[in-house]
Short mmCIF file of C-alpha atoms in Angstrom, two decimals:
data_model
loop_
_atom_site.label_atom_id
_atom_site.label_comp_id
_atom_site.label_asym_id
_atom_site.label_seq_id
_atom_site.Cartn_x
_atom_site.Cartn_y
_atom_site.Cartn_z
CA UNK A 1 -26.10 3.41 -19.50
CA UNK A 2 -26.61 6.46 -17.33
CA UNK A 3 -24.04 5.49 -15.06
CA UNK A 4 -21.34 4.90 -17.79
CA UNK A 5 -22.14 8.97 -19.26
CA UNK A 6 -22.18 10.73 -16.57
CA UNK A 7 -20.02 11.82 -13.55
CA UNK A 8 -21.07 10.13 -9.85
CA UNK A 9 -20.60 11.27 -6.64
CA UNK A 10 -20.71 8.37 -4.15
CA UNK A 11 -20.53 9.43 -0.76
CA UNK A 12 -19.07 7.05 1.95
CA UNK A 13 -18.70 7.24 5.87
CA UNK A 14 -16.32 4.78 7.01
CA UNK A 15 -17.22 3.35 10.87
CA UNK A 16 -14.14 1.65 12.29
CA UNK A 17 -10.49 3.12 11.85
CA UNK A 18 -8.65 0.25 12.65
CA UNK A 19 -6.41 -2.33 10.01
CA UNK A 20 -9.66 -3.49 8.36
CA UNK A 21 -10.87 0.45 8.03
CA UNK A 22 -7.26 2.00 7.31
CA UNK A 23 -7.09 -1.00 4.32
CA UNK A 24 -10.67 0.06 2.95
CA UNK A 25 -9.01 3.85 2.69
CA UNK A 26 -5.85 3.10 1.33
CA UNK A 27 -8.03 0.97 -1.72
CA UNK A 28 -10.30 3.79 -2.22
CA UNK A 29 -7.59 6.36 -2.09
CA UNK A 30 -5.28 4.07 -4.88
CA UNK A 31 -8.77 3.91 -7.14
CA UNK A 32 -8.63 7.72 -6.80
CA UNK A 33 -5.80 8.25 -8.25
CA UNK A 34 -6.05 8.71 -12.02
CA UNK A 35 -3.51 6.09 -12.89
CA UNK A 36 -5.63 3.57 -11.66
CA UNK A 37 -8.58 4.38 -13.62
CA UNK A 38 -6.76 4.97 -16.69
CA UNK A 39 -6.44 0.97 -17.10
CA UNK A 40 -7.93 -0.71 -20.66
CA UNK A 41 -9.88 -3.35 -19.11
CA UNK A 42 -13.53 -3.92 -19.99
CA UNK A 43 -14.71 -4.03 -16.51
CA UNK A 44 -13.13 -0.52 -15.73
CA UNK A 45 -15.45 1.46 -18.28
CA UNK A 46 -18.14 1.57 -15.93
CA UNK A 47 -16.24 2.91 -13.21
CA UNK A 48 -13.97 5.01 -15.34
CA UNK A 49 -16.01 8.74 -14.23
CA UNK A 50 -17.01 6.90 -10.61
CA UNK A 51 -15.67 9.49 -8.00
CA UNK A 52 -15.64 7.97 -4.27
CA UNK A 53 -15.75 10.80 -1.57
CA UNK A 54 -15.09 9.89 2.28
CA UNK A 55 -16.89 12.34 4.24
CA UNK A 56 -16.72 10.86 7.50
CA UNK A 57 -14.22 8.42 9.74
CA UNK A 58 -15.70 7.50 12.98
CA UNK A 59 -14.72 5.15 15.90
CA UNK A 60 -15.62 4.85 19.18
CA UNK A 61 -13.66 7.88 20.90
CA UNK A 62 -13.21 10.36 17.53
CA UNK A 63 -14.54 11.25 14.02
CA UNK A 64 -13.05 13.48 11.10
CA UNK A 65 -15.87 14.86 9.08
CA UNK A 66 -15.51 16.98 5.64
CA UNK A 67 -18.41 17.96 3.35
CA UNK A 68 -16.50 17.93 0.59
CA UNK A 69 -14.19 15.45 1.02
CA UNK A 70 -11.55 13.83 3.15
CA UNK A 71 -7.98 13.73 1.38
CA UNK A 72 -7.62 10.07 1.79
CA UNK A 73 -3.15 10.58 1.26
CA UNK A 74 -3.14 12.67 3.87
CA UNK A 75 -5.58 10.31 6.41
CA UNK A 76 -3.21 6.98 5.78
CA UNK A 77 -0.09 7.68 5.20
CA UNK A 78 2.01 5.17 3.04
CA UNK A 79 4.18 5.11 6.42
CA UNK A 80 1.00 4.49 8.78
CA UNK A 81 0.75 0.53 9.26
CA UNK A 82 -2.33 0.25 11.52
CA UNK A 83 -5.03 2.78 11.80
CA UNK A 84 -5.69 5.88 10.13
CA UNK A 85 -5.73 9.18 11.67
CA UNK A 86 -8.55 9.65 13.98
CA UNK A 87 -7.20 9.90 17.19
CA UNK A 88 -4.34 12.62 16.20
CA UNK A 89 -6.49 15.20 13.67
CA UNK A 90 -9.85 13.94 15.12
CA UNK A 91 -12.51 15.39 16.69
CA UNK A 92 -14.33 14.34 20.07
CA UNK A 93 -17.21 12.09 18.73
CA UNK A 94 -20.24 14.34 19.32
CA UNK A 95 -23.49 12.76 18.01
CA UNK A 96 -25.46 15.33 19.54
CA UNK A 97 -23.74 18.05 18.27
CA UNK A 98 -23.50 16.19 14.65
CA UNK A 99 -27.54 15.77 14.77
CA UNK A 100 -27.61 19.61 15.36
CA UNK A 101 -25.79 20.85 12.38
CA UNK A 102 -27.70 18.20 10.38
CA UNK A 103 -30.99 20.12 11.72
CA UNK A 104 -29.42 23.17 10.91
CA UNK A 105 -29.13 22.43 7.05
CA UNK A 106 -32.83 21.64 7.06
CA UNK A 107 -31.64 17.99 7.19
CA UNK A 108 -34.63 15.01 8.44
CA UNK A 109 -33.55 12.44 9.68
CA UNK A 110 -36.74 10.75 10.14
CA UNK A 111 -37.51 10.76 6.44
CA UNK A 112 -34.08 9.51 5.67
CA UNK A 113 -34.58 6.75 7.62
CA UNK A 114 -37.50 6.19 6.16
CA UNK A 115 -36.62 6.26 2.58
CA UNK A 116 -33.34 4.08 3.26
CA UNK A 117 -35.03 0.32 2.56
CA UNK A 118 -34.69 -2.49 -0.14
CA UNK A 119 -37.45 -3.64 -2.45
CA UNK A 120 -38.71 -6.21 -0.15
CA UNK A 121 -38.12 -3.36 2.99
CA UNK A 122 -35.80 -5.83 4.86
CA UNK A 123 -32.89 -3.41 4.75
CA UNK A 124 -32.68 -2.37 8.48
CA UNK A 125 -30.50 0.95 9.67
CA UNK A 126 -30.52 1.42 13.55
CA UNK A 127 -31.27 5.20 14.18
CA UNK A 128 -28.28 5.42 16.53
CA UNK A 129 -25.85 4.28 14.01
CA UNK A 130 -27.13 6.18 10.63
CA UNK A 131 -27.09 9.57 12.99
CA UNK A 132 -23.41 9.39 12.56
CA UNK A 133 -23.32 9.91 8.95
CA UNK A 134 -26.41 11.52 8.31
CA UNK A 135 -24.29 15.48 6.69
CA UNK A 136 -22.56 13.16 4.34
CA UNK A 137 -25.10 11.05 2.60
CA UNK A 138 -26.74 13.86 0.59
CA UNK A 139 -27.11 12.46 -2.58
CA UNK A 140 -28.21 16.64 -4.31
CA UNK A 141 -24.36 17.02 -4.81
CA UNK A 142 -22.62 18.45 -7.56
CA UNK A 143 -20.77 15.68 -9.40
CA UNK A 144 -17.27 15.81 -10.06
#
């Protein structure tokens, strides 16, 4: 019932900006738009006050990171078949530099990992990947 009275913030970081990443975008950034949610449908009352933030696109060679928010409409383009735009308004892929500012904001890594299991603790998140996204998963926001 909580879910259905209040505002969420779900943050997402997106690994992977070719067609199958660039699809996942253009979905999120159509159920953004308030047309979509305005819909009658029993099913969409529980995601009616949902808000989906992309704070981070990464691939192998480049990442675009925003704390508050990537605008999806400007990231794929209705004109932009194949991949989304990394490689053009991207930034080298740093980890190291990414783990720094995550230190910086008092940020542990270690006891996110920690924390991030299922019931039975056979959810499994390799270090090396989770390191990516670790500024964007910080689940003390505001909602919207």
């Amino acid at each position: 019932a909580g879910f259905t009275l209040s505002d969420m913030t779900m943050a997402v970081g997106v690994i992977g900006s070719g067609k199958v990443g660039t699809e996942l975008l253009r979905q999120l950034n159509q159920f953004q738009k308030i047309g979509q949610r305005e819909m009658k449908l029993p099913a969409m009352a529980e995601v009616k006050r949902l808000h989906i933030e992309v704070r981070g696109i990464c691939d192998v060679k480049s990442m675009l990171l925003a704390d508050k928010g990537l605008p999806l409409e400007a990231v794929v383009g209705e004109d932009n078949e194949d991949a989304c735009q990394t490689k053009s308004g991207g930034e080298v892929c740093d980890i190291s530099a990414w783990e720094e500012s995550a230190k910086a904001k008092g940020t542990q890594l270690e006891e996110v990992l920690d924390n991030l299991c299922d019931q039975q603790n056979k959810f499994e998140v390799g270090k090396t990947d989770f390191k990516r996204f670790v500024d964007f998963m910080d689940t003390r926001r505001i909602p919207h």
